[in-house]
mmCIF file of C-alpha atoms in Angstrom:
data_model
loop_
_atom_site.group_PDB
_atom_site.id
_atom_site.type_symbol
_atom_site.label_atom_id
_atom_site.label_comp_id
_atom_site.label_asym_id
_atom_site.label_seq_id
_atom_site.Cartn_x
_atom_site.Cartn_y
_atom_site.Cartn_z
ATOM 1 C CA MET A 16 102.307 120.588 73.590
ATOM 2 C CA ARG A 17 104.349 123.896 72.762
ATOM 3 C CA GLU A 18 105.828 124.695 69.271
ATOM 4 C CA THR A 19 108.008 127.807 68.884
ATOM 5 C CA ALA A 20 110.579 128.549 66.136
ATOM 6 C CA LEU A 21 111.839 131.764 66.161
ATOM 7 C CA LEU A 22 114.834 133.358 64.179
ATOM 8 C CA GLY A 23 118.210 133.521 65.471
ATOM 9 C CA ARG A 24 121.912 134.910 63.881
ATOM 10 C CA ALA A 25 122.363 134.869 60.475
ATOM 11 C CA LEU A 26 124.803 132.033 59.766
ATOM 12 C CA GLY A 27 125.680 132.824 55.378
ATOM 13 C CA ILE A 28 124.709 129.715 54.800
ATOM 14 C CA ALA A 29 121.234 127.528 54.016
ATOM 15 C CA LEU A 30 118.728 127.501 56.192
ATOM 16 C CA THR A 31 119.534 123.734 58.523
ATOM 17 C CA LEU A 32 122.824 123.543 57.181
ATOM 18 C CA LEU A 33 124.073 124.809 60.510
ATOM 19 C CA ALA A 34 127.650 125.634 60.619
ATOM 20 C CA ALA A 35 126.989 126.354 63.895
ATOM 21 C CA PRO A 36 124.456 124.539 66.849
ATOM 22 C CA THR A 37 120.882 125.593 67.083
ATOM 23 C CA VAL A 38 119.977 126.341 70.661
ATOM 24 C CA LEU A 39 116.685 125.229 72.244
ATOM 25 C CA HIS A 40 115.780 126.070 76.339
ATOM 26 C CA ALA A 41 114.134 124.074 78.729
ATOM 27 C CA GLN A 42 112.391 124.968 81.826
ATOM 28 C CA SER A 43 113.599 124.531 85.230
ATOM 29 C CA THR A 44 112.195 121.772 87.032
ATOM 30 C CA PRO A 45 113.221 122.344 90.904
ATOM 31 C CA GLY A 46 114.856 119.156 92.955
ATOM 32 C CA ALA A 47 116.677 117.627 89.628
ATOM 33 C CA LEU A 48 120.585 116.566 89.832
ATOM 34 C CA ALA A 49 123.072 119.450 90.190
ATOM 35 C CA GLU A 50 124.897 120.965 88.018
ATOM 36 C CA SER A 51 127.210 118.161 86.209
ATOM 37 C CA THR A 52 130.198 120.316 86.580
ATOM 38 C CA ALA A 53 129.787 119.698 90.688
ATOM 39 C CA THR A 54 130.289 116.439 90.588
ATOM 40 C CA LEU A 55 134.051 115.966 88.508
ATOM 41 C CA ALA A 56 135.283 116.622 91.395
ATOM 42 C CA ARG A 57 134.003 113.858 93.180
ATOM 43 C CA GLY A 58 135.942 111.558 90.614
ATOM 44 C CA GLU A 59 132.452 111.207 88.874
ATOM 45 C CA TRP A 60 131.573 111.551 84.807
ATOM 46 C CA PRO A 61 127.814 111.887 84.874
ATOM 47 C CA ALA A 62 127.470 112.858 81.018
ATOM 48 C CA TYR A 63 128.655 111.142 78.390
ATOM 49 C CA ALA A 64 131.779 114.139 77.521
ATOM 50 C CA GLY A 65 131.888 114.240 81.873
ATOM 51 C CA THR A 66 129.622 117.442 81.423
ATOM 52 C CA TYR A 67 126.574 118.673 79.835
ATOM 53 C CA ALA A 68 128.713 120.877 78.253
ATOM 54 C CA ALA A 69 131.387 118.410 76.273
ATOM 55 C CA ALA A 70 134.251 119.700 78.271
ATOM 56 C CA HIS A 71 135.485 116.532 78.240
ATOM 57 C CA TYR A 72 137.807 117.523 80.934
ATOM 58 C CA SER A 73 138.519 115.948 84.487
ATOM 59 C CA PRO A 74 139.703 118.486 87.922
ATOM 60 C CA LEU A 75 141.187 115.325 88.944
ATOM 61 C CA THR A 76 145.432 115.748 90.100
ATOM 62 C CA GLN A 77 146.028 112.100 91.399
ATOM 63 C CA ILE A 78 147.326 111.020 87.866
ATOM 64 C CA ASP A 79 149.555 113.065 85.947
ATOM 65 C CA ARG A 80 152.443 113.204 84.378
ATOM 66 C CA THR A 81 154.907 111.838 86.589
ATOM 67 C CA ASN A 82 153.103 108.559 87.193
ATOM 68 C CA ALA A 83 150.597 108.119 83.977
ATOM 69 C CA ARG A 84 153.595 105.379 82.980
ATOM 70 C CA ASP A 85 152.129 103.243 86.428
ATOM 71 C CA LEU A 86 149.299 102.629 85.056
ATOM 72 C CA HIS A 87 148.354 98.966 84.675
ATOM 73 C CA VAL A 88 144.955 96.677 83.781
ATOM 74 C CA ALA A 89 142.808 96.160 86.510
ATOM 75 C CA TRP A 90 140.052 94.158 85.603
ATOM 76 C CA HIS A 91 138.288 93.510 82.143
ATOM 77 C CA TRP A 92 134.663 93.582 81.345
ATOM 78 C CA LYS A 93 133.073 91.151 78.452
ATOM 79 C CA SER A 94 130.392 92.637 76.630
ATOM 80 C CA PRO A 95 126.472 91.366 76.932
ATOM 81 C CA ASP A 96 126.460 91.249 73.749
ATOM 82 C CA HIS A 97 129.059 88.308 72.839
ATOM 83 C CA ALA A 98 125.997 86.017 74.822
ATOM 84 C CA VAL A 99 123.360 87.205 72.783
ATOM 85 C CA ARG A 100 125.076 87.085 68.899
ATOM 86 C CA SER A 101 126.282 83.733 70.374
ATOM 87 C CA ALA A 102 122.794 82.323 70.158
ATOM 88 C CA ASP A 103 121.826 83.973 67.536
ATOM 89 C CA PRO A 104 124.668 85.013 64.395
ATOM 90 C CA ARG A 105 122.135 86.524 62.375
ATOM 91 C CA ILE A 106 121.963 89.567 64.309
ATOM 92 C CA GLY A 107 125.263 90.744 62.577
ATOM 93 C CA PRO A 108 128.704 92.512 63.709
ATOM 94 C CA SER A 109 129.311 95.669 65.225
ATOM 95 C CA ARG A 110 131.731 98.122 63.566
ATOM 96 C CA ALA A 111 132.865 99.179 67.293
ATOM 97 C CA ASN A 112 132.213 99.856 70.822
ATOM 98 C CA GLU A 113 131.845 103.834 70.863
ATOM 99 C CA ALA A 114 129.665 104.156 74.348
ATOM 100 C CA SER A 115 131.576 106.490 76.659
ATOM 101 C CA PRO A 116 130.183 105.113 80.427
ATOM 102 C CA LEU A 117 129.145 107.350 82.636
ATOM 103 C CA MET A 118 130.376 107.101 86.343
ATOM 104 C CA VAL A 119 128.406 107.991 89.180
ATOM 105 C CA GLY A 120 128.330 106.521 93.400
ATOM 106 C CA GLY A 121 130.945 104.079 92.051
ATOM 107 C CA VAL A 122 128.944 101.902 88.993
ATOM 108 C CA LEU A 123 129.975 103.215 85.501
ATOM 109 C CA TYR A 124 126.882 103.117 82.998
ATOM 110 C CA THR A 125 127.399 101.743 79.679
ATOM 111 C CA SER A 126 125.289 100.908 76.634
ATOM 112 C CA THR A 127 126.258 97.629 74.347
ATOM 113 C CA SER A 128 126.308 97.640 70.464
ATOM 114 C CA LEU A 129 123.175 96.017 70.369
ATOM 115 C CA SER A 130 121.145 98.946 73.147
ATOM 116 C CA GLN A 131 121.855 96.943 76.172
ATOM 117 C CA VAL A 132 122.798 98.405 79.279
ATOM 118 C CA ALA A 133 125.003 97.925 82.091
ATOM 119 C CA ALA A 134 125.537 99.236 85.368
ATOM 120 C CA ILE A 135 129.645 98.210 86.484
ATOM 121 C CA ASP A 136 131.358 97.828 89.569
ATOM 122 C CA ALA A 137 134.203 100.689 89.289
ATOM 123 C CA VAL A 138 136.489 99.059 91.474
ATOM 124 C CA SER A 139 135.964 95.024 90.852
ATOM 125 C CA GLY A 140 134.593 95.668 87.025
ATOM 126 C CA GLU A 141 132.201 92.849 88.168
ATOM 127 C CA THR A 142 128.532 93.806 86.446
ATOM 128 C CA LYS A 143 125.342 94.790 89.212
ATOM 129 C CA TRP A 144 122.615 94.165 86.461
ATOM 130 C CA VAL A 145 122.249 94.270 82.555
ATOM 131 C CA PHE A 146 118.965 95.318 80.847
ATOM 132 C CA ASP A 147 118.368 93.903 77.153
ATOM 133 C CA PRO A 148 115.252 95.895 75.288
ATOM 134 C CA LYS A 149 115.949 92.925 72.755
ATOM 135 C CA VAL A 150 116.150 95.281 69.954
ATOM 136 C CA TYR A 151 117.716 92.732 67.400
ATOM 137 C CA GLN A 152 114.844 91.010 67.377
ATOM 138 C CA ASN A 153 111.943 93.472 66.468
ATOM 139 C CA GLY A 154 111.973 91.824 62.689
ATOM 140 C CA LEU A 155 114.311 95.332 61.325
ATOM 141 C CA GLY A 156 117.195 93.600 60.832
ATOM 142 C CA ILE A 157 120.573 95.884 61.152
ATOM 143 C CA PRO A 158 119.981 99.654 62.109
ATOM 144 C CA ALA A 159 120.589 102.162 58.955
ATOM 145 C CA ASN A 160 123.587 104.035 58.622
ATOM 146 C CA ASP A 161 126.083 102.651 61.107
ATOM 147 C CA GLY A 162 124.350 99.557 61.547
ATOM 148 C CA TRP A 163 125.106 98.491 65.511
ATOM 149 C CA LEU A 164 126.869 101.194 67.033
ATOM 150 C CA HIS A 165 125.942 102.747 70.271
ATOM 151 C CA ARG A 166 127.520 105.863 72.080
ATOM 152 C CA GLY A 167 125.669 105.372 75.508
ATOM 153 C CA VAL A 168 122.956 106.752 78.094
ATOM 154 C CA ALA A 169 122.132 109.735 80.651
ATOM 155 C CA TYR A 170 122.093 109.541 84.147
ATOM 156 C CA TRP A 171 119.472 111.790 86.204
ATOM 157 C CA ARG A 172 118.723 112.019 89.520
ATOM 158 C CA ASN A 173 115.977 113.752 92.132
ATOM 159 C CA GLY A 174 116.942 112.388 95.554
ATOM 160 C CA ASP A 175 116.491 108.930 95.900
ATOM 161 C CA ASP A 176 114.625 108.528 92.043
ATOM 162 C CA GLU A 177 117.965 107.654 89.964
ATOM 163 C CA ARG A 178 117.322 106.704 85.952
ATOM 164 C CA ILE A 179 119.247 105.912 83.278
ATOM 165 C CA VAL A 180 117.466 106.799 80.025
ATOM 166 C CA ILE A 181 118.559 104.581 77.123
ATOM 167 C CA LEU A 182 117.342 105.393 73.414
ATOM 168 C CA THR A 183 118.033 102.266 71.315
ATOM 169 C CA ALA A 184 118.716 101.339 67.812
ATOM 170 C CA PHE A 185 115.358 101.416 66.450
ATOM 171 C CA ALA A 186 113.855 104.882 68.037
ATOM 172 C CA GLN A 187 113.013 103.755 71.456
ATOM 173 C CA MET A 188 113.420 105.592 74.353
ATOM 174 C CA ILE A 189 113.861 103.683 77.990
ATOM 175 C CA ALA A 190 113.711 105.024 81.167
ATOM 176 C CA LEU A 191 115.510 102.814 83.910
ATOM 177 C CA ASP A 192 116.162 102.527 87.841
ATOM 178 C CA ALA A 193 119.885 103.113 88.068
ATOM 179 C CA LYS A 194 119.485 100.691 91.362
ATOM 180 C CA THR A 195 117.646 97.825 89.593
ATOM 181 C CA GLY A 196 118.100 97.763 86.096
ATOM 182 C CA LYS A 197 114.412 97.891 86.030
ATOM 183 C CA PRO A 198 112.252 99.944 82.922
ATOM 184 C CA ILE A 199 110.288 102.591 85.305
ATOM 185 C CA PRO A 200 106.267 101.551 85.257
ATOM 186 C CA THR A 201 105.686 105.377 86.364
ATOM 187 C CA PHE A 202 107.385 106.588 82.366
ATOM 188 C CA GLY A 203 105.740 106.347 79.198
ATOM 189 C CA ASN A 204 104.117 102.693 78.747
ATOM 190 C CA ASN A 205 105.867 100.280 81.259
ATOM 191 C CA GLY A 206 109.293 102.509 80.833
ATOM 192 C CA ARG A 207 108.975 103.255 76.989
ATOM 193 C CA LEU A 208 107.993 105.424 74.503
ATOM 194 C CA ASP A 209 108.133 104.854 70.439
ATOM 195 C CA LEU A 210 110.316 107.870 69.494
ATOM 196 C CA ALA A 211 108.947 106.514 65.526
ATOM 197 C CA GLU A 212 105.304 108.121 67.049
ATOM 198 C CA GLY A 213 103.768 111.084 67.223
ATOM 199 C CA LEU A 214 106.102 113.337 64.297
ATOM 200 C CA ARG A 215 104.526 114.675 61.643
ATOM 201 C CA ARG A 216 104.267 111.953 59.126
ATOM 202 C CA PRO A 217 104.723 108.054 59.673
ATOM 203 C CA VAL A 218 107.999 107.665 59.253
ATOM 204 C CA ASP A 219 109.951 104.068 57.682
ATOM 205 C CA ARG A 220 111.794 102.292 60.539
ATOM 206 C CA ASP A 221 114.203 100.807 58.419
ATOM 207 C CA TYR A 222 115.595 104.210 58.399
ATOM 208 C CA TYR A 223 114.475 106.177 61.523
ATOM 209 C CA THR A 224 117.242 104.856 63.792
ATOM 210 C CA MET A 225 118.985 106.690 67.206
ATOM 211 C CA SER A 226 123.035 106.274 68.413
ATOM 212 C CA SER A 227 123.762 109.160 70.638
ATOM 213 C CA PRO A 228 122.771 109.612 74.378
ATOM 214 C CA PRO A 229 119.682 111.992 75.003
ATOM 215 C CA VAL A 230 120.633 115.102 77.265
ATOM 216 C CA ILE A 231 118.510 116.226 80.429
ATOM 217 C CA VAL A 232 118.381 119.327 81.567
ATOM 218 C CA ARG A 233 116.448 121.209 84.031
ATOM 219 C CA GLY A 234 114.135 117.673 83.909
ATOM 220 C CA VAL A 235 113.853 117.241 79.885
ATOM 221 C CA ILE A 236 114.694 114.611 78.279
ATOM 222 C CA ILE A 237 116.375 116.243 74.985
ATOM 223 C CA ALA A 238 116.343 112.996 71.798
ATOM 224 C CA GLY A 239 117.529 113.777 68.442
ATOM 225 C CA SER A 240 117.603 110.589 65.797
ATOM 226 C CA SER A 241 119.596 109.159 63.563
ATOM 227 C CA VAL A 242 117.907 109.290 59.993
ATOM 228 C CA MET A 243 119.804 107.750 56.772
ATOM 229 C CA ASP A 244 121.273 109.221 54.807
ATOM 230 C CA TRP A 245 121.728 109.237 51.201
ATOM 231 C CA TRP A 246 118.356 108.231 51.323
ATOM 232 C CA GLY A 247 116.835 109.119 47.713
ATOM 233 C CA HIS A 248 113.244 108.435 48.035
ATOM 234 C CA ARG A 249 109.947 111.291 49.265
ATOM 235 C CA PRO A 250 109.090 112.151 52.120
ATOM 236 C CA SER A 251 112.273 111.841 53.923
ATOM 237 C CA PRO A 252 111.879 110.610 58.162
ATOM 238 C CA PRO A 253 111.879 114.201 59.526
ATOM 239 C CA GLY A 254 114.400 115.575 61.677
ATOM 240 C CA ASP A 255 112.737 116.908 64.507
ATOM 241 C CA VAL A 256 114.118 117.254 67.765
ATOM 242 C CA ARG A 257 112.259 116.907 70.647
ATOM 243 C CA GLY A 258 112.146 116.753 74.653
ATOM 244 C CA PHE A 259 109.959 115.190 77.055
ATOM 245 C CA ASP A 260 109.044 114.858 80.938
ATOM 246 C CA VAL A 261 111.775 113.236 82.478
ATOM 247 C CA VAL A 262 109.704 111.529 85.458
ATOM 248 C CA THR A 263 106.854 110.539 83.009
ATOM 249 C CA GLY A 264 107.679 111.145 79.547
ATOM 250 C CA ARG A 265 105.192 113.217 78.791
ATOM 251 C CA LEU A 266 105.631 115.158 75.289
ATOM 252 C CA LEU A 267 106.457 118.515 75.989
ATOM 253 C CA TRP A 268 107.277 120.259 73.104
ATOM 254 C CA THR A 269 108.901 119.492 69.083
ATOM 255 C CA PHE A 270 111.320 121.278 67.440
ATOM 256 C CA HIS A 271 110.962 121.434 63.686
ATOM 257 C CA THR A 272 114.731 121.757 62.288
ATOM 258 C CA VAL A 273 113.346 122.181 58.530
ATOM 259 C CA ALA A 274 110.046 125.098 58.316
ATOM 260 C CA GLN A 275 106.792 124.860 58.404
ATOM 261 C CA ALA A 276 103.872 126.460 57.667
ATOM 262 C CA GLY A 277 103.597 129.642 58.913
ATOM 263 C CA ASP A 278 106.964 129.980 60.418
ATOM 264 C CA PRO A 279 110.021 132.102 58.739
ATOM 265 C CA GLY A 280 112.024 131.135 56.345
ATOM 266 C CA VAL A 281 109.436 128.442 54.661
ATOM 267 C CA GLU A 282 109.313 130.006 51.807
ATOM 268 C CA THR A 283 112.623 129.667 51.151
ATOM 269 C CA TRP A 284 111.512 126.054 50.146
ATOM 270 C CA GLN A 285 110.938 126.227 46.438
ATOM 271 C CA ASN A 286 107.652 124.349 45.504
ATOM 272 C CA GLY A 287 106.810 123.253 48.715
ATOM 273 C CA SER A 288 109.820 120.920 49.321
ATOM 274 C CA TRP A 289 109.846 121.558 53.065
ATOM 275 C CA LYS A 290 106.489 119.149 52.684
ATOM 276 C CA GLU A 291 108.763 116.129 52.464
ATOM 277 C CA THR A 292 112.231 117.417 53.042
ATOM 278 C CA GLY A 293 113.274 115.123 56.005
ATOM 279 C CA ASN A 294 116.719 114.364 57.634
ATOM 280 C CA THR A 295 118.413 117.851 58.828
ATOM 281 C CA ASN A 296 118.682 115.776 62.262
ATOM 282 C CA VAL A 297 120.690 115.737 65.417
ATOM 283 C CA TRP A 298 122.560 111.959 65.530
ATOM 284 C CA ALA A 299 125.684 113.117 67.534
ATOM 285 C CA PRO A 300 125.295 113.882 71.270
ATOM 286 C CA MET A 301 124.371 117.364 71.971
ATOM 287 C CA SER A 302 126.034 119.906 74.166
ATOM 288 C CA ALA A 303 123.885 122.314 77.297
ATOM 289 C CA ASP A 304 124.358 124.753 79.147
ATOM 290 C CA GLU A 305 122.611 123.913 82.804
ATOM 291 C CA GLU A 306 122.343 126.862 84.256
ATOM 292 C CA LEU A 307 121.090 129.162 81.055
ATOM 293 C CA GLY A 308 119.010 125.931 80.003
ATOM 294 C CA TYR A 309 120.065 125.751 77.074
ATOM 295 C CA VAL A 310 121.122 122.737 74.632
ATOM 296 C CA TYR A 311 122.854 122.937 71.499
ATOM 297 C CA LEU A 312 121.804 120.683 68.640
ATOM 298 C CA PRO A 313 124.737 119.519 66.055
ATOM 299 C CA VAL A 314 122.474 119.485 63.191
ATOM 300 C CA SER A 315 123.117 118.109 60.254
ATOM 301 C CA THR A 316 122.463 118.306 56.723
ATOM 302 C CA PRO A 317 118.657 117.769 54.375
ATOM 303 C CA THR A 318 117.432 115.227 52.490
ATOM 304 C CA ASN A 319 119.733 114.496 49.795
ATOM 305 C CA ASP A 320 122.837 115.604 51.564
ATOM 306 C CA TYR A 321 124.572 118.569 49.847
ATOM 307 C CA TYR A 322 121.924 118.372 47.009
ATOM 308 C CA GLY A 323 120.260 122.265 47.141
ATOM 309 C CA GLY A 324 117.964 122.503 44.199
ATOM 310 C CA ASP A 325 114.708 123.198 45.882
ATOM 311 C CA ARG A 326 116.275 125.836 48.641
ATOM 312 C CA ARG A 327 116.848 129.517 47.167
ATOM 313 C CA ALA A 328 120.284 130.983 47.667
ATOM 314 C CA THR A 329 118.429 134.044 49.552
ATOM 315 C CA ALA A 330 119.501 135.750 52.505
ATOM 316 C CA SER A 331 116.471 134.161 54.973
ATOM 317 C CA MET A 332 117.973 130.681 54.569
ATOM 318 C CA ALA A 333 120.946 132.122 56.076
ATOM 319 C CA LYS A 334 119.293 131.701 59.445
ATOM 320 C CA ALA A 335 119.819 129.601 62.552
ATOM 321 C CA TRP A 336 116.657 128.000 64.807
ATOM 322 C CA SER A 337 115.608 128.503 68.137
ATOM 323 C CA ALA A 338 112.864 127.731 70.526
ATOM 324 C CA SER A 339 111.819 127.840 74.158
ATOM 325 C CA THR A 340 109.685 125.766 76.000
ATOM 326 C CA ARG A 341 108.526 128.106 78.774
#
C-alpha cells in the first residue's frame, strides 16, 4: 500500500473545506471496461451519471421534443424492500428512493434503500435476481444522517467477467457476479470487505456509513464514506478515501483528507487537532476522467462542520490535496 499527499492549487479557503474537488490518479489495468462514453451511443447507461465524467447526458435521438408526449408507462417495478419491511416493521421507513439504475446489455442494475441489489430486464421489468446483504440485521439500527437511503451501484467488466459493486449502508463493499447476483468468492472475504476496518483509528459503526456508489477507474474501486454530521465527540471517524483492486479487493492506497504527521499543512491544525479531527469525507457521488485516470472528490467539511477554531487561517491552509497511486 502506498500513501502520497501532494500540494495542489490554492483555493482561498481552509484545508479540506474544498470549493473544488480533490484529484486522485488511478493506475491502468489492461483489458478493463472501455470508456463509459463509448457505451452511451449503444443506449447504455454504465455509470451513476451516465459516464464517470458525470455528464448526465445521453446522445440518443429516438426521443425528442416532437414525440416525448407519446411516452407512456410500460411497466412498474416493486422494490424488494417492501417484503422485508412487511416481515419486520422495526426496520423503519426510508425517506426516499434515490438510486439511479445502470443499464448494460439490456439489464438494469439498481440498489434499494436497504442496500439490496437487483437486476431487472429493461424491456419487461421482470426481476432477474435480487441480492440482499441483510444489513438491517446487524443490530446498529438506522444509518446515520439520512437513514435508509442509497444512491446506486457501480459496474465493471473485463471480457466475460462482469461485476456489480455496492457500498452498503453499514460500510461493506460487496462485489457481485452481474449475471447471477452471487458474491465473487475470490474478492475480499467471499465477496465482501469491511470498510469500517483498516482506517487509521477505530470508528464507531453507528456513525460511519455509505450511501453513494464508488467509481471504478482503470481497475481501481474508489470508495468514499458518509460520516455523521454535527457529531461533537472526538475522535471522529476519518473520511479517508481508499482505492481497492477490482479483481481481488486488495487495498491499493489510502488518501488522507486531513493532513497527517509529515504532510504539508499539518502545522496549520492547531494543538495537534489533526489527530482527532475526522469527517472531511466524500459522501456524494464522485466523477472521473477515464483517459487521464483521475478521480475528482467532492469533499465535505471537517468535524463539527463550519467551526474552524483549531485551524489557523494561514496561506498554507488554502491548499487542495492530490494523490497518485503510481
